[in-house]
CSV table of C-alpha atoms and ligand atoms in Angstrom, one decimal:
chain,number,residue,atom,x,y,z
A,213,MET,CA,141.6,65.5,133.6
A,214,GLU,CA,142.5,69.0,134.8
A,215,ALA,CA,141.8,69.5,138.5
A,216,THR,CA,138.8,71.7,139.2
A,217,LEU,CA,139.0,74.5,141.7
A,218,LEU,CA,136.9,72.5,144.1
A,219,SER,CA,138.9,69.3,143.7
A,220,GLN,CA,142.1,71.3,144.4
A,221,PHE,CA,140.3,72.7,147.5
A,222,ALA,CA,139.3,69.2,148.7
A,223,HIS,CA,142.9,68.0,148.3
A,224,ALA,CA,144.3,71.0,150.2
A,225,LEU,CA,141.8,70.3,153.0
A,226,ALA,CA,142.7,66.6,153.1
A,227,ALA,CA,146.5,67.4,153.1
A,228,HIS,CA,146.0,70.0,155.8
A,229,LYS,CA,147.4,72.7,153.5
A,230,ILE,CA,144.2,74.6,154.3
A,231,ARG,CA,143.3,74.7,158.0
A,232,VAL,CA,139.9,75.3,159.6
A,233,ILE,CA,140.0,77.6,162.7
A,234,ASP,CA,136.9,77.9,165.0
A,235,LEU,CA,136.2,81.5,165.8
A,236,SER,CA,133.2,80.6,168.0
A,237,GLN,CA,132.8,80.6,171.8
A,238,PRO,CA,131.1,77.7,173.6
A,239,LEU,CA,127.3,78.2,173.9
A,240,GLU,CA,126.1,77.3,177.4
A,241,ALA,CA,124.1,78.7,180.3
A,242,ASP,CA,126.8,81.1,181.5
A,243,THR,CA,127.7,82.4,178.0
A,244,PRO,CA,127.7,86.2,178.6
A,245,ILE,CA,124.7,88.2,177.4
A,246,ILE,CA,124.8,92.0,176.6
A,247,GLN,CA,123.4,94.1,179.4
A,248,LEU,CA,121.4,97.1,178.3
A,249,PRO,CA,120.0,99.8,180.6
A,250,PRO,CA,117.1,98.5,182.7
A,251,GLU,CA,114.4,100.4,180.7
A,252,PHE,CA,115.1,98.2,177.6
A,253,GLY,CA,113.9,94.7,176.9
A,254,LYS,CA,116.3,91.9,177.9
A,255,SER,CA,117.8,89.1,175.9
A,256,ALA,CA,117.5,85.6,177.4
A,257,PRO,CA,120.6,83.6,178.2
A,258,PHE,CA,121.2,80.2,176.7
A,259,HIS,CA,119.1,77.4,178.2
A,260,LEU,CA,119.3,73.7,177.6
A,261,GLU,CA,116.6,71.3,178.7
A,262,GLU,CA,117.0,67.6,178.3
A,263,ILE,CA,114.2,65.8,176.5
A,264,SER,CA,115.6,62.3,177.0
A,265,LYS,CA,119.0,60.6,177.4
A,266,TYR,CA,118.7,56.8,176.6
A,267,ASP,CA,116.1,56.5,179.3
A,268,SER,CA,112.4,56.0,179.8
A,269,ARG,CA,111.7,59.3,178.0
A,270,GLY,CA,113.6,57.9,174.9
A,271,PRO,CA,115.4,54.6,175.3
A,272,ALA,CA,117.8,54.9,172.4
A,273,TRP,CA,118.2,58.6,171.9
A,274,TYR,CA,119.6,61.8,173.6
A,275,TRP,CA,118.4,65.3,172.7
A,276,ASN,CA,117.6,68.6,174.2
A,277,ASN,CA,115.4,71.7,173.8
A,278,PHE,CA,117.3,74.9,173.8
A,279,SER,CA,116.4,78.5,174.0
A,280,CYS,CA,118.2,81.8,173.8
A,281,GLY,CA,118.1,85.3,172.4
A,282,GLU,CA,119.2,85.7,168.8
A,283,HIS,CA,122.2,87.7,169.9
A,284,THR,CA,123.7,85.2,172.3
A,285,GLY,CA,127.4,84.1,172.3
A,286,THR,CA,129.2,84.2,169.0
A,287,HIS,CA,126.6,85.5,166.7
A,288,PHE,CA,125.7,87.2,163.4
A,289,ASP,CA,123.9,90.6,163.2
A,290,ALA,CA,121.7,91.0,160.1
A,291,PRO,CA,120.8,94.5,158.7
A,292,ILE,CA,117.2,94.2,159.9
A,293,HIS,CA,118.6,94.2,163.5
A,294,TRP,CA,118.7,98.0,163.4
A,295,ILE,CA,116.1,100.6,162.4
A,296,THR,CA,118.5,102.0,159.8
A,297,GLY,CA,118.6,98.7,158.0
A,298,LYS,CA,115.0,97.7,158.3
A,299,ASP,CA,113.9,98.5,154.7
A,300,TYR,CA,116.6,96.7,152.7
A,301,PRO,CA,115.4,93.7,150.7
A,302,GLN,CA,117.0,90.4,151.9
A,303,ASN,CA,118.0,91.9,155.2
A,304,SER,CA,117.1,89.1,157.6
A,305,THR,CA,118.8,85.8,158.6
A,306,ASP,CA,116.6,83.7,156.2
A,307,THR,CA,116.9,86.0,153.1
A,308,ILE,CA,120.5,87.2,153.0
A,309,ALA,CA,122.1,86.0,149.8
A,310,VAL,CA,124.1,82.9,150.8
A,311,GLU,CA,127.1,84.0,148.7
A,312,LYS,CA,127.6,86.8,151.3
A,313,LEU,CA,128.1,84.2,154.0
A,314,LEU,CA,131.6,83.3,152.6
A,315,ALA,CA,134.0,86.2,152.6
A,316,PRO,CA,137.7,87.2,153.2
A,317,ALA,CA,138.8,88.7,156.4
A,318,CYS,CA,141.3,91.5,157.4
A,319,VAL,CA,142.5,91.2,161.0
A,320,ILE,CA,143.6,94.4,162.7
A,321,ASP,CA,145.7,93.5,165.7
A,322,VAL,CA,145.2,96.1,168.5
A,323,SER,CA,145.7,93.6,171.4
A,324,THR,CA,148.5,95.7,172.9
A,325,GLU,CA,146.4,98.9,172.8
A,326,ALA,CA,143.3,97.2,174.2
A,327,ALA,CA,145.4,95.5,177.0
A,328,GLY,CA,146.2,99.0,178.4
A,329,ASN,CA,142.8,100.6,177.7
A,330,PRO,CA,139.5,98.9,177.9
A,331,ASP,CA,137.9,101.9,176.1
A,332,PHE,CA,140.2,101.7,173.2
A,333,LEU,CA,138.6,102.7,169.9
A,334,LEU,CA,139.9,101.6,166.5
A,335,ALA,CA,140.2,104.8,164.3
A,336,PRO,CA,140.7,105.3,160.6
A,337,GLN,CA,144.4,106.1,161.3
A,338,HIS,CA,145.0,102.6,162.6
A,339,ILE,CA,143.5,101.2,159.4
A,340,ARG,CA,145.7,103.4,157.2
A,341,THR,CA,148.8,102.1,159.2
A,342,TRP,CA,147.6,98.5,158.6
A,343,GLU,CA,147.0,99.2,154.9
A,344,ASP,CA,150.5,100.6,154.6
A,345,GLN,CA,151.8,97.2,155.7
A,346,TYR,CA,149.3,94.8,154.2
A,347,GLY,CA,147.6,96.6,151.3
A,348,ARG,CA,144.2,98.2,150.9
A,349,ILE,CA,141.2,96.4,152.5
A,350,GLU,CA,139.4,94.8,149.6
A,351,ALA,CA,135.7,95.5,149.0
A,352,GLY,CA,133.6,92.7,150.4
A,353,SER,CA,136.0,91.9,153.2
A,354,TRP,CA,135.2,91.5,156.9
A,355,VAL,CA,137.2,93.7,159.2
A,356,LEU,CA,137.9,91.9,162.5
A,357,MET,CA,139.3,93.8,165.5
A,358,ARG,CA,141.7,91.6,167.4
A,359,THR,CA,141.8,92.7,171.0
A,360,ASP,CA,142.4,89.3,172.8
A,361,TRP,CA,139.3,90.4,174.8
A,362,SER,CA,137.9,86.8,174.3
A,363,LYS,CA,140.6,85.6,176.7
A,364,ARG,CA,138.8,87.4,179.5
A,365,LYS,CA,136.4,85.5,181.7
A,366,GLU,CA,133.0,86.2,183.3
A,367,ALA,CA,132.7,89.8,184.8
A,368,ALA,CA,136.0,90.9,183.2
A,369,PHE,CA,134.5,90.1,179.8
A,370,LEU,CA,131.5,92.4,180.2
A,371,ASN,CA,133.6,94.8,182.3
A,372,ILE,CA,130.6,96.7,183.7
A,373,ARG,CA,131.1,99.7,186.0
A,374,GLN,CA,128.6,102.1,187.4
A,375,ASP,CA,128.7,104.1,184.1
A,376,GLY,CA,128.2,101.1,181.9
A,377,SER,CA,130.3,98.6,180.1
A,378,HIS,CA,133.9,99.3,179.1
A,379,VAL,CA,134.9,97.2,176.1
A,380,PRO,CA,137.0,98.2,173.0
A,381,GLY,CA,135.2,98.8,169.7
A,382,PRO,CA,135.2,100.9,166.5
A,383,HIS,CA,135.6,104.7,166.7
A,384,PRO,CA,132.4,106.4,165.4
A,385,GLU,CA,134.4,107.9,162.5
A,386,LEU,CA,135.7,104.5,161.5
A,387,VAL,CA,132.4,102.8,160.7
A,388,PRO,CA,131.3,105.1,157.8
A,389,PHE,CA,134.9,105.0,156.4
A,390,LEU,CA,134.8,101.1,156.3
A,391,ALA,CA,131.2,101.0,155.0
A,392,LYS,CA,131.5,103.7,152.3
A,393,GLU,CA,135.2,104.1,151.4
A,394,ARG,CA,136.2,100.4,151.8
A,395,ASN,CA,132.9,98.8,151.1
A,396,VAL,CA,133.4,96.1,153.7
A,397,ILE,CA,130.9,93.3,154.2
A,398,GLY,CA,130.9,93.8,157.9
A,399,TRP,CA,132.7,94.3,161.2
A,400,GLY,CA,133.6,91.6,163.8
A,401,SER,CA,134.6,92.1,167.4
A,402,GLU,CA,135.7,89.9,170.3
A,403,GLY,CA,133.4,91.8,172.7
A,404,VAL,CA,129.8,90.8,173.5
A,405,GLY,CA,128.5,93.1,170.8
A,406,THR,CA,130.1,94.8,167.7
A,407,ASP,CA,130.0,98.3,169.3
A,408,ALA,CA,132.3,99.6,172.1
A,409,GLY,CA,130.9,99.3,175.6
A,410,GLN,CA,130.4,103.0,175.9
A,411,ALA,CA,128.9,103.3,172.4
A,412,PHE,CA,125.5,104.3,173.8
A,413,ARG,CA,127.1,107.7,174.4
A,414,PHE,CA,128.4,108.1,170.9
A,415,GLU,CA,127.0,110.2,168.1
A,416,PRO,CA,125.2,108.4,166.5
A,417,PRO,CA,124.5,106.0,169.4
A,418,PHE,CA,125.8,102.4,168.6
A,419,PRO,CA,127.5,103.6,165.4
A,420,CYS,CA,128.5,100.1,164.3
A,421,HIS,CA,124.9,98.9,164.4
A,422,SER,CA,123.5,102.2,163.1
A,423,VAL,CA,125.9,102.7,160.2
A,424,MET,CA,126.9,99.2,159.3
A,425,HIS,CA,123.3,98.0,159.2
A,426,GLY,CA,122.2,101.3,157.7
A,427,ASN,CA,124.5,100.4,154.8
A,428,ASN,CA,123.2,96.8,154.6
A,429,ARG,CA,126.3,95.4,156.2
A,430,PHE,CA,126.7,92.7,158.8
A,431,GLY,CA,128.2,92.2,162.2
A,432,LEU,CA,129.9,89.4,164.1
A,433,ALA,CA,130.2,89.5,167.9
A,434,SER,CA,131.9,87.4,170.6
A,435,LEU,CA,134.5,86.1,168.2
A,436,THR,CA,137.6,84.2,169.6
A,437,ASN,CA,140.9,82.8,168.2
A,438,LEU,CA,141.5,86.0,166.1
A,439,ASP,CA,145.1,85.6,167.4
A,440,LYS,CA,145.4,82.5,165.2
A,441,LEU,CA,144.5,84.3,162.0
A,442,PRO,CA,146.9,86.0,159.5
A,443,PRO,CA,146.3,89.7,159.0
A,444,LYS,CA,145.0,88.9,155.5
A,445,GLY,CA,144.1,85.8,153.6
A,446,ALA,CA,141.6,84.0,155.8
A,447,ILE,CA,138.1,83.2,154.4
A,448,LEU,CA,135.2,83.3,156.9
A,449,VAL,CA,132.2,81.0,156.8
A,450,THR,CA,129.4,82.7,158.7
A,451,PRO,CA,125.9,81.3,158.1
A,452,PRO,CA,123.3,82.3,160.7
A,453,LEU,CA,120.4,79.9,161.3
A,454,LYS,CA,117.6,80.4,158.8
A,455,ILE,CA,115.2,82.0,161.3
A,456,VAL,CA,112.4,83.5,159.3
A,457,GLY,CA,112.6,87.2,159.7
A,458,GLY,CA,115.4,86.8,162.2
A,459,SER,CA,117.6,89.8,163.2
A,460,GLY,CA,120.6,87.5,163.9
A,461,SER,CA,121.5,84.2,165.3
A,462,PRO,CA,124.2,82.3,167.2
A,463,CYS,CA,126.7,81.3,164.6
A,464,ARG,CA,129.5,78.7,164.3
A,465,VAL,CA,132.0,81.1,162.7
A,466,LEU,CA,134.8,79.2,160.8
A,467,ALA,CA,137.9,80.6,159.2
A,468,LEU,CA,139.8,78.8,156.4
A,469,VAL,CA,143.5,79.6,156.4
A,470,GLU,CA,146.4,78.4,154.3
A,471,ALA,CA,148.8,76.5,156.6
A,472,SER,CA,151.7,78.3,155.2
A,473,SER,CA,150.4,81.6,156.6
A,474,LEU,CA,149.9,80.3,160.1
A,475,ALA,CA,152.3,81.2,162.9
A,476,GLU,CA,154.7,78.4,163.9
A,477,GLY,CA,153.4,76.6,167.0
A,478,ASP,CA,149.7,77.2,166.3
A,479,TRP,CA,149.4,73.6,165.1
B,256,23J,C1,120.6,95.7,171.0
B,256,23J,C2,120.9,96.9,171.4
B,256,23J,C3,122.1,97.4,171.5
B,256,23J,C4,123.2,96.5,171.2
B,256,23J,C5,122.9,95.2,170.8
B,256,23J,C6,121.6,94.8,170.7
B,256,23J,C7,124.1,94.3,170.4
B,256,23J,O1,125.2,94.5,170.7
B,256,23J,C8,123.8,93.1,169.6
B,256,23J,O2,124.1,92.0,170.0
B,256,23J,O3,123.4,93.3,168.4
B,256,23J,S1,124.8,97.1,171.3
B,257,MN,MN1,124.1,91.3,167.9
């Protein structure tokens, strides 16, 4: 019998011809949380509370209660998260069409630029240079900004100064270009949110939230291991928890990558 697409896929996984890369950060009490100005509501950090651990509270079982804000650690932003996306049908974590939770990724490596400038903004000209090398960003792709920011720890990750946070992100002109002229499914960043640290000063404020969600597109924040992905060819698996009416959720983001496209020494 002829091999079906999925049987070929199963064999490729078993033979490690397709690798699975974890793009998620660990979720624990000191997972960094976005800091907004004090007049706004606060997102709660991750909290774990033991229910029982093979003890009098439950002799044969271990389990925990956990709590956190929807936008904690590596997480998915749904269109309903922003006022501009509030009226789309199927715009929350429970109703987004599941086919949209598997999609190809384009990885734009600006780690060198970001290392020298924490306020680096990815502009349309960087995308055009990338496209000259790797071809046009296909409709329905994620665009992931590789900054290596995820290698930073604690205070250096949020990078807060007197005038707010300084973290790289998309230029305000890039977001409408990606949403409308490239028809991307969403934008992913290594920073605590999808927008740049100083994006509250941009016009519009928080353009990645405002314009991506305003076009019914998604976001992924606090990604890691983008340095292990090829510029093109990875498939992302990004299902948020099925929170009814949820604006987002922590997400175990996985990338499927053909082993032949991986850099030597990654495995
Ligand atoms: C609320 C307000 C502003 C921002 C955010 C949330 C996020 O970054 C987020 O996690 O969605 S910038
Ligand atoms: Mn978010």
